[in-house]
mmCIF file of C-alpha atoms in Angstrom:
data_model
loop_
_atom_site.group_PDB
_atom_site.id
_atom_site.type_symbol
_atom_site.label_atom_id
_atom_site.label_comp_id
_atom_site.label_asym_id
_atom_site.label_seq_id
_atom_site.Cartn_x
_atom_site.Cartn_y
_atom_site.Cartn_z
ATOM 1 C CA UNK E 1 5.258 -5.864 1.694
ATOM 2 C CA UNK E 2 8.515 -4.446 2.435
ATOM 3 C CA UNK E 3 8.355 -0.406 2.223
ATOM 4 C CA UNK E 4 11.425 1.256 0.909
ATOM 5 C CA UNK E 5 9.538 4.218 -0.630
ATOM 6 C CA UNK E 6 10.091 6.844 2.138
ATOM 7 C CA UNK E 7 11.858 7.494 5.470
ATOM 8 C CA UNK E 8 8.516 8.408 7.377
ATOM 9 C CA UNK E 9 6.633 5.233 7.179
ATOM 10 C CA UNK E 10 7.146 4.003 10.769
ATOM 11 C CA UNK E 11 5.738 5.709 13.914
ATOM 12 C CA UNK E 12 8.733 7.086 15.971
ATOM 13 C CA UNK E 13 11.804 5.653 17.642
ATOM 14 C CA UNK E 14 10.916 3.628 20.840
ATOM 15 C CA UNK E 15 13.028 6.074 22.895
ATOM 16 C CA UNK E 16 10.678 8.964 21.968
ATOM 17 C CA UNK E 17 7.457 6.933 22.826
ATOM 18 C CA UNK E 18 8.895 5.893 26.218
ATOM 19 C CA UNK E 19 9.548 9.598 26.979
ATOM 20 C CA UNK E 20 6.133 10.693 25.897
ATOM 21 C CA UNK E 21 4.523 7.914 27.877
ATOM 22 C CA UNK E 22 6.563 8.915 31.114
ATOM 23 C CA UNK E 23 5.647 12.563 30.734
ATOM 24 C CA UNK E 24 2.212 12.055 29.668
ATOM 25 C CA UNK E 25 0.384 13.177 32.865
ATOM 26 C CA UNK E 26 2.808 16.131 33.540
ATOM 27 C CA UNK E 27 0.834 19.297 33.126
ATOM 28 C CA UNK E 28 2.573 22.307 31.438
ATOM 29 C CA UNK E 29 1.688 25.554 29.640
ATOM 30 C CA UNK E 30 0.896 25.289 26.042
ATOM 31 C CA UNK E 31 1.972 26.701 22.625
ATOM 32 C CA UNK E 32 5.630 25.721 22.910
ATOM 33 C CA UNK E 33 6.266 27.847 26.072
ATOM 34 C CA UNK E 34 6.759 24.742 28.272
ATOM 35 C CA UNK E 35 9.912 23.518 30.094
ATOM 36 C CA UNK E 36 10.479 20.589 27.457
ATOM 37 C CA UNK E 37 10.374 23.076 24.514
ATOM 38 C CA UNK E 38 12.884 25.438 26.465
ATOM 39 C CA UNK E 39 15.235 22.622 27.097
ATOM 40 C CA UNK E 40 15.159 21.327 23.615
ATOM 41 C CA UNK E 41 15.904 24.888 22.387
ATOM 42 C CA UNK E 42 18.975 25.048 24.498
ATOM 43 C CA UNK E 43 20.189 21.761 23.301
ATOM 44 C CA UNK E 44 19.823 22.717 19.694
ATOM 45 C CA UNK E 45 21.408 26.059 20.127
ATOM 46 C CA UNK E 46 24.384 24.452 21.905
ATOM 47 C CA UNK E 47 24.830 21.743 19.128
ATOM 48 C CA UNK E 48 24.815 24.622 16.509
ATOM 49 C CA UNK E 49 27.005 26.770 18.645
ATOM 50 C CA UNK E 50 24.555 29.577 18.095
ATOM 51 C CA UNK E 51 23.471 30.876 21.578
ATOM 52 C CA UNK E 52 21.710 33.797 20.186
ATOM 53 C CA UNK E 53 19.673 31.992 17.676
ATOM 54 C CA UNK E 54 15.941 31.683 18.013
ATOM 55 C CA UNK E 55 14.555 28.133 17.682
ATOM 56 C CA UNK E 56 10.858 27.384 16.927
ATOM 57 C CA UNK E 57 9.151 24.082 16.708
ATOM 58 C CA UNK E 58 6.669 23.215 13.850
ATOM 59 C CA UNK E 59 4.768 20.087 12.776
ATOM 60 C CA UNK E 60 5.805 19.135 9.201
ATOM 61 C CA UNK E 61 7.973 20.291 6.399
ATOM 62 C CA UNK E 62 5.410 21.885 3.974
ATOM 63 C CA UNK E 63 4.035 23.930 7.156
ATOM 64 C CA UNK E 64 7.771 24.868 8.029
ATOM 65 C CA UNK E 65 8.652 26.078 4.402
ATOM 66 C CA UNK E 66 5.417 27.893 4.031
ATOM 67 C CA UNK E 67 5.589 29.672 7.436
ATOM 68 C CA UNK E 68 9.143 30.665 7.111
ATOM 69 C CA UNK E 69 9.058 31.937 3.568
ATOM 70 C CA UNK E 70 5.827 34.082 4.374
ATOM 71 C CA UNK E 71 7.359 35.560 7.454
ATOM 72 C CA UNK E 72 10.418 36.819 5.449
ATOM 73 C CA UNK E 73 9.401 37.719 2.114
ATOM 74 C CA UNK E 74 7.685 41.045 1.169
ATOM 75 C CA UNK E 75 4.466 40.816 -0.691
ATOM 76 C CA UNK E 76 5.951 41.347 -4.145
ATOM 77 C CA UNK E 77 8.931 39.049 -3.578
ATOM 78 C CA UNK E 78 9.517 35.501 -4.570
ATOM 79 C CA UNK E 79 12.069 32.732 -3.681
ATOM 80 C CA UNK E 80 14.612 31.116 -5.746
ATOM 81 C CA UNK E 81 14.654 27.385 -5.839
ATOM 82 C CA UNK E 82 15.948 24.389 -7.925
ATOM 83 C CA UNK E 83 13.276 23.352 -10.161
ATOM 84 C CA UNK E 84 13.353 19.986 -8.522
ATOM 85 C CA UNK E 85 13.004 21.704 -5.085
ATOM 86 C CA UNK E 86 10.492 20.525 -2.521
ATOM 87 C CA UNK E 87 8.571 23.796 -2.571
ATOM 88 C CA UNK E 88 8.241 23.728 -6.241
ATOM 89 C CA UNK E 89 7.213 20.087 -6.922
ATOM 90 C CA UNK E 90 5.547 18.661 -3.715
ATOM 91 C CA UNK E 91 3.699 21.106 -1.876
ATOM 92 C CA UNK E 92 0.668 21.713 -3.819
ATOM 93 C CA UNK E 93 1.309 25.387 -4.230
ATOM 94 C CA UNK E 94 1.548 26.149 -0.698
ATOM 95 C CA UNK E 95 4.203 28.839 -1.223
ATOM 96 C CA UNK E 96 2.097 30.496 -4.036
ATOM 97 C CA UNK E 97 -0.946 30.546 -1.841
ATOM 98 C CA UNK E 98 0.687 32.887 0.492
ATOM 99 C CA UNK E 99 1.164 35.338 -2.449
ATOM 100 C CA UNK E 100 4.862 34.259 -3.156
ATOM 101 C CA UNK E 101 6.074 33.021 -6.518
ATOM 102 C CA UNK E 102 8.665 30.044 -6.500
ATOM 103 C CA UNK E 103 11.125 31.267 -9.116
ATOM 104 C CA UNK E 104 12.879 27.927 -10.453
ATOM 105 C CA UNK E 105 16.306 27.462 -11.574
ATOM 106 C CA UNK E 106 17.512 24.558 -13.759
ATOM 107 C CA UNK E 107 19.311 21.622 -12.391
ATOM 108 C CA UNK E 108 20.362 18.071 -13.278
ATOM 109 C CA UNK E 109 21.415 17.081 -9.794
ATOM 110 C CA UNK E 110 19.015 18.793 -7.535
ATOM 111 C CA UNK E 111 21.557 21.623 -6.763
ATOM 112 C CA UNK E 112 21.746 25.259 -7.710
ATOM 113 C CA UNK E 113 24.789 27.391 -7.832
ATOM 114 C CA UNK E 114 25.917 30.798 -6.626
ATOM 115 C CA UNK E 115 26.451 32.017 -10.163
ATOM 116 C CA UNK E 116 22.990 30.947 -11.071
ATOM 117 C CA UNK E 117 21.709 33.093 -8.271
ATOM 118 C CA UNK E 118 23.873 35.970 -9.287
ATOM 119 C CA UNK E 119 22.917 35.528 -13.108
ATOM 120 C CA UNK E 120 19.155 35.685 -12.241
ATOM 121 C CA UNK E 121 19.444 38.544 -9.866
ATOM 122 C CA UNK E 122 21.554 40.456 -12.675
ATOM 123 C CA UNK E 123 18.896 39.714 -15.369
ATOM 124 C CA UNK E 124 16.049 40.835 -13.078
ATOM 125 C CA UNK E 125 17.687 44.060 -11.972
ATOM 126 C CA UNK E 126 18.541 45.187 -15.571
ATOM 127 C CA UNK E 127 15.376 43.890 -17.454
ATOM 128 C CA UNK E 128 13.526 46.958 -18.702
ATOM 129 C CA UNK E 129 10.314 45.558 -17.042
ATOM 130 C CA UNK E 130 12.013 44.599 -13.652
ATOM 131 C CA UNK E 131 9.236 46.625 -11.597
ATOM 132 C CA UNK E 132 6.716 44.387 -13.427
ATOM 133 C CA UNK E 133 8.361 41.164 -12.412
ATOM 134 C CA UNK E 134 8.428 39.409 -9.129
ATOM 135 C CA UNK E 135 11.554 40.277 -7.382
ATOM 136 C CA UNK E 136 13.934 37.668 -5.810
ATOM 137 C CA UNK E 137 14.111 37.966 -1.980
ATOM 138 C CA UNK E 138 15.283 34.516 -0.767
ATOM 139 C CA UNK E 139 17.388 31.519 -1.988
ATOM 140 C CA UNK E 140 15.862 28.103 -0.997
ATOM 141 C CA UNK E 141 17.862 24.913 -1.005
ATOM 142 C CA UNK E 142 17.400 21.555 0.537
ATOM 143 C CA UNK E 143 20.379 19.447 2.008
ATOM 144 C CA UNK E 144 20.356 16.716 1.241
ATOM 145 C CA UNK E 145 18.426 17.446 -1.942
ATOM 146 C CA UNK E 146 15.327 15.851 -3.308
ATOM 147 C CA UNK E 147 17.607 13.495 -5.184
ATOM 148 C CA UNK E 148 19.773 12.796 -2.308
ATOM 149 C CA UNK E 149 22.864 14.864 -3.381
ATOM 150 C CA UNK E 150 24.759 17.075 -1.087
ATOM 151 C CA UNK E 151 25.894 20.578 -1.112
ATOM 152 C CA UNK E 152 29.511 20.652 0.135
ATOM 153 C CA UNK E 153 30.939 23.485 2.412
ATOM 154 C CA UNK E 154 32.452 25.395 -0.564
ATOM 155 C CA UNK E 155 29.181 25.372 -2.447
ATOM 156 C CA UNK E 156 27.111 26.522 0.684
ATOM 157 C CA UNK E 157 29.530 29.074 1.481
ATOM 158 C CA UNK E 158 29.619 30.529 -2.107
ATOM 159 C CA UNK E 159 25.727 30.539 -2.237
ATOM 160 C CA UNK E 160 25.742 32.322 1.379
ATOM 161 C CA UNK E 161 28.152 34.901 -0.038
ATOM 162 C CA UNK E 162 26.160 35.650 -3.130
ATOM 163 C CA UNK E 163 23.062 35.993 -0.951
ATOM 164 C CA UNK E 164 24.746 38.425 1.371
ATOM 165 C CA UNK E 165 26.412 40.497 -1.713
ATOM 166 C CA UNK E 166 22.772 40.575 -3.332
ATOM 167 C CA UNK E 167 20.728 41.275 -0.279
ATOM 168 C CA UNK E 168 19.012 37.909 -0.400
ATOM 169 C CA UNK E 169 18.005 35.710 2.520
ATOM 170 C CA UNK E 170 19.280 32.051 2.598
ATOM 171 C CA UNK E 171 17.028 29.318 3.796
ATOM 172 C CA UNK E 172 17.923 25.640 4.133
ATOM 173 C CA UNK E 173 15.394 23.067 4.203
ATOM 174 C CA UNK E 174 16.655 20.375 6.588
ATOM 175 C CA UNK E 175 13.848 17.787 6.344
ATOM 176 C CA UNK E 176 16.570 15.064 5.921
ATOM 177 C CA UNK E 177 19.417 17.093 7.434
ATOM 178 C CA UNK E 178 20.458 14.121 9.708
ATOM 179 C CA UNK E 179 20.981 11.834 6.848
ATOM 180 C CA UNK E 180 23.086 14.528 5.119
ATOM 181 C CA UNK E 181 25.176 15.290 8.152
ATOM 182 C CA UNK E 182 25.998 11.769 8.655
ATOM 183 C CA UNK E 183 26.753 10.896 5.153
ATOM 184 C CA UNK E 184 30.552 9.708 4.429
ATOM 185 C CA UNK E 185 30.581 12.435 1.772
ATOM 186 C CA UNK E 186 29.597 15.311 3.863
ATOM 187 C CA UNK E 187 31.964 18.114 5.185
ATOM 188 C CA UNK E 188 29.168 20.505 6.608
ATOM 189 C CA UNK E 189 28.390 20.839 10.396
ATOM 190 C CA UNK E 190 25.477 22.345 12.317
ATOM 191 C CA UNK E 191 27.881 25.147 13.202
ATOM 192 C CA UNK E 192 28.480 25.848 9.498
ATOM 193 C CA UNK E 193 24.827 25.962 8.823
ATOM 194 C CA UNK E 194 24.380 28.475 11.685
ATOM 195 C CA UNK E 195 27.162 30.487 10.341
ATOM 196 C CA UNK E 196 26.339 30.425 6.716
ATOM 197 C CA UNK E 197 22.407 30.668 6.642
ATOM 198 C CA UNK E 198 19.663 33.141 7.936
ATOM 199 C CA UNK E 199 17.452 30.298 8.783
ATOM 200 C CA UNK E 200 17.498 26.525 8.543
ATOM 201 C CA UNK E 201 15.637 23.621 10.242
ATOM 202 C CA UNK E 202 16.433 20.136 11.654
ATOM 203 C CA UNK E 203 14.000 17.754 10.425
ATOM 204 C CA UNK E 204 12.464 15.320 12.793
ATOM 205 C CA UNK E 205 9.410 13.645 10.835
ATOM 206 C CA UNK E 206 11.732 11.846 8.464
ATOM 207 C CA UNK E 207 14.442 11.362 11.073
ATOM 208 C CA UNK E 208 12.830 9.263 13.826
ATOM 209 C CA UNK E 209 10.295 11.482 15.421
ATOM 210 C CA UNK E 210 6.584 11.088 15.297
ATOM 211 C CA UNK E 211 6.350 14.682 13.621
ATOM 212 C CA UNK E 212 8.244 17.719 14.227
ATOM 213 C CA UNK E 213 10.939 20.316 12.672
ATOM 214 C CA UNK E 214 13.175 22.654 14.484
ATOM 215 C CA UNK E 215 13.469 25.958 12.743
ATOM 216 C CA UNK E 216 16.779 27.867 13.774
ATOM 217 C CA UNK E 217 16.711 31.633 12.898
ATOM 218 C CA UNK E 218 20.297 33.309 13.220
ATOM 219 C CA UNK E 219 19.656 36.394 11.437
ATOM 220 C CA UNK E 220 18.419 39.038 13.949
ATOM 221 C CA UNK E 221 16.254 40.848 11.464
ATOM 222 C CA UNK E 222 14.096 37.672 11.061
ATOM 223 C CA UNK E 223 13.632 36.913 14.818
ATOM 224 C CA UNK E 224 10.869 39.681 15.776
ATOM 225 C CA UNK E 225 7.284 38.569 15.416
ATOM 226 C CA UNK E 226 7.945 35.088 13.914
ATOM 227 C CA UNK E 227 5.423 33.507 16.410
ATOM 228 C CA UNK E 228 2.738 35.764 14.737
ATOM 229 C CA UNK E 229 3.409 34.139 11.469
ATOM 230 C CA UNK E 230 3.484 30.740 13.119
ATOM 231 C CA UNK E 231 0.172 31.227 14.605
ATOM 232 C CA UNK E 232 -1.398 32.591 11.425
ATOM 233 C CA UNK E 233 -0.294 29.554 9.340
ATOM 234 C CA UNK E 234 -1.561 26.931 11.808
ATOM 235 C CA UNK E 235 1.897 25.999 13.233
ATOM 236 C CA UNK E 236 1.376 26.972 16.856
ATOM 237 C CA UNK E 237 0.483 23.608 18.336
ATOM 238 C CA UNK E 238 -1.471 23.849 21.530
ATOM 239 C CA UNK E 239 0.439 20.940 23.001
ATOM 240 C CA UNK E 240 3.596 21.928 21.757
ATOM 241 C CA UNK E 241 5.353 20.233 24.441
ATOM 242 C CA UNK E 242 5.093 17.060 22.293
ATOM 243 C CA UNK E 243 7.547 18.701 19.803
ATOM 244 C CA UNK E 244 10.117 19.773 22.611
ATOM 245 C CA UNK E 245 9.907 16.424 24.090
ATOM 246 C CA UNK E 246 10.766 14.394 20.968
ATOM 247 C CA UNK E 247 13.774 16.695 20.086
ATOM 248 C CA UNK E 248 14.874 16.188 23.734
ATOM 249 C CA UNK E 249 14.902 12.529 23.237
ATOM 250 C CA UNK E 250 16.584 12.605 19.837
ATOM 251 C CA UNK E 251 19.440 14.770 21.013
ATOM 252 C CA UNK E 252 19.837 13.265 24.476
ATOM 253 C CA UNK E 253 23.456 13.011 25.297
ATOM 254 C CA UNK E 254 24.680 14.944 22.283
ATOM 255 C CA UNK E 255 28.149 16.212 23.173
ATOM 256 C CA UNK E 256 29.082 17.450 19.523
ATOM 257 C CA UNK E 257 30.712 14.074 18.474
ATOM 258 C CA UNK E 258 27.160 12.882 16.764
ATOM 259 C CA UNK E 259 26.616 10.411 19.579
ATOM 260 C CA UNK E 260 22.839 11.092 20.142
ATOM 261 C CA UNK E 261 20.133 9.165 18.617
ATOM 262 C CA UNK E 262 19.466 11.989 16.016
ATOM 263 C CA UNK E 263 22.891 11.116 14.398
ATOM 264 C CA UNK E 264 23.423 7.509 15.104
ATOM 265 C CA UNK E 265 20.028 6.497 13.677
ATOM 266 C CA UNK E 266 20.731 8.638 10.317
ATOM 267 C CA UNK E 267 24.273 7.187 10.116
ATOM 268 C CA UNK E 268 22.926 3.635 10.038
ATOM 269 C CA UNK E 269 20.393 4.429 7.476
ATOM 270 C CA UNK E 270 23.042 5.841 5.210
ATOM 271 C CA UNK E 271 25.133 2.689 5.596
ATOM 272 C CA UNK E 272 22.234 0.584 4.774
ATOM 273 C CA UNK E 273 21.329 2.583 1.545
ATOM 274 C CA UNK E 274 24.838 2.586 0.350
ATOM 275 C CA UNK E 275 24.942 -1.317 0.950
ATOM 276 C CA UNK E 276 21.946 -1.591 -1.186
ATOM 277 C CA UNK E 277 23.480 0.638 -3.797
ATOM 278 C CA UNK E 278 26.583 -1.455 -3.914
ATOM 279 C CA UNK E 279 24.603 -4.659 -4.324
ATOM 280 C CA UNK E 280 22.376 -3.145 -7.220
ATOM 281 C CA UNK E 281 25.251 -1.688 -8.984
ATOM 282 C CA UNK E 282 27.000 -5.159 -8.712
ATOM 283 C CA UNK E 283 23.901 -6.570 -10.602
ATOM 284 C CA UNK E 284 24.278 -4.081 -13.324
ATOM 285 C CA UNK E 285 21.689 -1.638 -12.310
ATOM 286 C CA UNK E 286 22.498 1.961 -13.341
ATOM 287 C CA UNK E 287 22.292 4.839 -10.936
ATOM 288 C CA UNK E 288 20.039 7.789 -11.828
ATOM 289 C CA UNK E 289 21.528 10.109 -9.219
ATOM 290 C CA UNK E 290 24.890 9.829 -7.479
ATOM 291 C CA UNK E 291 23.439 10.180 -3.841
ATOM 292 C CA UNK E 292 25.662 9.454 -0.767
ATOM 293 C CA UNK E 293 22.530 9.541 1.657
ATOM 294 C CA UNK E 294 19.488 7.392 2.452
ATOM 295 C CA UNK E 295 17.861 8.021 -0.659
ATOM 296 C CA UNK E 296 19.015 5.866 -3.599
ATOM 297 C CA UNK E 297 17.882 6.046 -7.298
ATOM 298 C CA UNK E 298 18.178 3.209 -9.723
ATOM 299 C CA UNK E 299 17.243 2.367 -13.469
ATOM 300 C CA UNK E 300 15.582 -0.978 -13.461
ATOM 301 C CA UNK E 301 14.603 -3.266 -16.464
ATOM 302 C CA UNK E 302 10.836 -3.017 -16.487
ATOM 303 C CA UNK E 303 10.621 -6.790 -15.811
ATOM 304 C CA UNK E 304 12.695 -6.516 -12.783
ATOM 305 C CA UNK E 305 10.544 -3.373 -11.560
ATOM 306 C CA UNK E 306 7.239 -5.091 -12.118
ATOM 307 C CA UNK E 307 8.200 -8.207 -9.978
ATOM 308 C CA UNK E 308 10.124 -6.291 -7.400
ATOM 309 C CA UNK E 309 6.995 -3.997 -6.886
ATOM 310 C CA UNK E 310 5.070 -7.150 -5.820
ATOM 311 C CA UNK E 311 7.344 -7.520 -2.606
ATOM 312 C CA UNK E 312 9.059 -4.050 -2.245
ATOM 313 C CA UNK E 313 7.358 -0.580 -2.276
ATOM 314 C CA UNK E 314 9.514 1.952 -4.079
ATOM 315 C CA UNK E 315 9.037 5.354 -5.400
ATOM 316 C CA UNK E 316 8.148 5.508 -9.184
ATOM 317 C CA UNK E 317 10.426 8.187 -10.648
ATOM 318 C CA UNK E 318 9.365 7.700 -14.353
ATOM 319 C CA UNK E 319 10.580 5.944 -17.468
ATOM 320 C CA UNK E 320 13.891 6.980 -19.001
ATOM 321 C CA UNK E 321 13.051 4.911 -22.000
ATOM 322 C CA UNK E 322 10.274 2.340 -22.884
ATOM 323 C CA UNK E 323 12.248 -0.524 -21.419
ATOM 324 C CA UNK E 324 13.220 0.747 -17.867
ATOM 325 C CA UNK E 325 11.810 2.257 -14.899
ATOM 326 C CA UNK E 326 13.482 4.542 -12.535
ATOM 327 C CA UNK E 327 12.765 4.233 -8.803
ATOM 328 C CA UNK E 328 13.732 5.577 -5.514
ATOM 329 C CA UNK E 329 14.739 3.179 -2.614
ATOM 330 C CA UNK E 330 14.753 4.933 0.652
ATOM 331 C CA UNK E 331 16.256 3.622 4.177
ATOM 332 C CA UNK E 332 15.268 5.128 7.323
ATOM 333 C CA UNK E 333 15.967 4.995 11.267
ATOM 334 C CA UNK E 334 13.793 1.930 11.207
ATOM 335 C CA UNK E 335 15.211 -0.098 8.221
ATOM 336 C CA UNK E 336 16.017 -3.588 9.583
ATOM 337 C CA UNK E 337 19.431 -5.110 9.099
ATOM 338 C CA UNK E 338 17.817 -8.353 8.190
ATOM 339 C CA UNK E 339 15.936 -6.837 5.389
ATOM 340 C CA UNK E 340 18.927 -5.428 3.719
ATOM 341 C CA UNK E 341 20.954 -8.430 4.424
ATOM 342 C CA UNK E 342 18.378 -10.629 2.654
ATOM 343 C CA UNK E 343 18.549 -8.339 -0.500
ATOM 344 C CA UNK E 344 22.317 -8.205 -0.498
ATOM 345 C CA UNK E 345 22.976 -11.905 0.053
ATOM 346 C CA UNK E 346 20.411 -12.732 -2.584
ATOM 347 C CA UNK E 347 22.322 -10.489 -5.128
ATOM 348 C CA UNK E 348 25.688 -12.000 -4.208
ATOM 349 C CA UNK E 349 24.437 -15.561 -4.688
ATOM 350 C CA UNK E 350 23.020 -14.792 -7.870
ATOM 351 C CA UNK E 351 26.047 -13.109 -9.209
ATOM 352 C CA UNK E 352 28.145 -16.174 -8.140
ATOM 353 C CA UNK E 353 25.705 -18.580 -9.791
ATOM 354 C CA UNK E 354 25.627 -16.523 -13.181
ATOM 355 C CA UNK E 355 29.580 -16.573 -13.083
ATOM 356 C CA UNK E 356 29.445 -20.333 -12.837
ATOM 357 C CA UNK E 357 27.055 -20.522 -15.837
ATOM 358 C CA UNK E 358 29.130 -18.502 -18.005
ATOM 359 C CA UNK E 359 32.357 -20.540 -16.991
ATOM 360 C CA UNK E 360 30.428 -23.881 -17.662
ATOM 361 C CA UNK E 361 29.148 -22.552 -20.942
ATOM 362 C CA UNK E 362 32.656 -21.511 -22.048
ATOM 363 C CA UNK E 363 33.849 -25.260 -21.341
ATOM 364 C CA UNK E 364 35.363 -24.851 -18.050
ATOM 365 C CA UNK E 365 33.925 -27.720 -16.315
ATOM 366 C CA UNK E 366 35.768 -26.983 -13.049
ATOM 367 C CA UNK E 367 32.858 -24.765 -12.163
ATOM 368 C CA UNK E 368 30.197 -27.559 -12.814
ATOM 369 C CA UNK E 369 29.954 -28.562 -9.121
ATOM 370 C CA UNK E 370 30.075 -24.812 -7.794
ATOM 371 C CA UNK E 371 27.241 -24.111 -10.235
ATOM 372 C CA UNK E 372 25.219 -27.144 -8.807
ATOM 373 C CA UNK E 373 25.910 -25.870 -5.328
ATOM 374 C CA UNK E 374 25.251 -22.251 -5.864
ATOM 375 C CA UNK E 375 21.742 -23.012 -7.510
ATOM 376 C CA UNK E 376 20.918 -25.203 -4.564
ATOM 377 C CA UNK E 377 21.769 -22.438 -2.239
ATOM 378 C CA UNK E 378 19.646 -19.913 -4.315
ATOM 379 C CA UNK E 379 16.614 -22.438 -4.198
ATOM 380 C CA UNK E 380 16.790 -23.011 -0.446
ATOM 381 C CA UNK E 381 15.164 -19.597 0.521
ATOM 382 C CA UNK E 382 14.849 -17.119 -2.404
ATOM 383 C CA UNK E 383 13.162 -13.911 -2.115
ATOM 384 C CA UNK E 384 9.870 -13.751 -4.413
ATOM 385 C CA UNK E 385 11.702 -11.232 -6.736
ATOM 386 C CA UNK E 386 14.807 -13.469 -7.058
ATOM 387 C CA UNK E 387 12.505 -16.560 -7.626
ATOM 388 C CA UNK E 388 10.917 -14.616 -10.436
ATOM 389 C CA UNK E 389 14.284 -13.929 -12.008
ATOM 390 C CA UNK E 390 15.302 -17.540 -11.616
ATOM 391 C CA UNK E 391 12.007 -18.746 -13.159
ATOM 392 C CA UNK E 392 11.893 -16.428 -16.184
ATOM 393 C CA UNK E 393 15.518 -15.411 -17.030
ATOM 394 C CA UNK E 394 17.774 -17.778 -15.405
ATOM 395 C CA UNK E 395 17.801 -20.347 -18.317
ATOM 396 C CA UNK E 396 18.571 -17.881 -20.860
ATOM 397 C CA UNK E 397 22.187 -17.434 -19.379
ATOM 398 C CA UNK E 398 23.007 -20.968 -20.425
ATOM 399 C CA UNK E 399 21.937 -20.339 -24.147
ATOM 400 C CA UNK E 400 24.191 -19.406 -26.839
ATOM 401 C CA UNK E 401 23.451 -16.333 -29.104
ATOM 402 C CA UNK E 402 22.185 -18.696 -31.815
#
């Protein structure tokens, strides 16, 4: 089985494992107050050009989101989020368990707008029952979003301005931030996040680390007492050094050009995902979401999906109609070139063969030899899904409508 269903299915990049092994017997103080965490904090602040920021290390995304939101909001407040937001759909009510409501806004592409934020706050402010309704106190967005789309600098700037104007805090979930920063469609930098957001985090769990998220707090009002909330929510790891060491490995050698492992790994994953997308689209598959990152979403005929699922693990995203299945294919820092190459070459050969079939069927016998040669190439070493297509559907391309 080849796993394309998420980006956290392997352990960690070998550089991280080497570093952890080399320092394994070094004694340090606990709870993230060791020299490794201190050094990692300085690296992250330097990368963000935010020397006054506070940086805290947590283990995973849900824990991070819950802790940050609980630390910031007052008891009667809630957090505005896209209806597809991770805190609304994939955290088992973790936010609600702390007494804070997730207030959802509609979206078709995973993103919300500054105008939506303004409209909701305006409605809440002027509703005759305003004091009986949860008060919005924060805006939460993911970048990349849960469907792989990206906020651009203009959009983030507009949301930031709306939050400042309305007295809301802006929190960016960066679980997949590395894949967003290295996307060819991205125009945001870490410095932009530091300037525009009250708090955001650099994801490690989905970006090459064993585990770990680095929270960056830039708003001075939110810095005091955060570690109390961190402890209360189970986020103060006794062996906190393990988090600092991983971010040191990921950001080793970073000079602002994206040269460190954190960025080079993510860039490679984005490139592989976009190559897969191009191959699928060349085969006629429709894209469910226009994602320029490591998550790609396709609408497959059910016959394709059923057979592909025997070889490839993909995330099932529902059925847009009774004949098709929507899936997510996700690359990661560990996706192998040969895995992508195998899929892309198979798609290319199949497309070439079907072109020859159409030409011969139309009476152009010059393609007869090319048809035989291409078919032989397909048969030499087809992947299981391609073999299924050849066994069950290929003959139909030679038939007439009658």
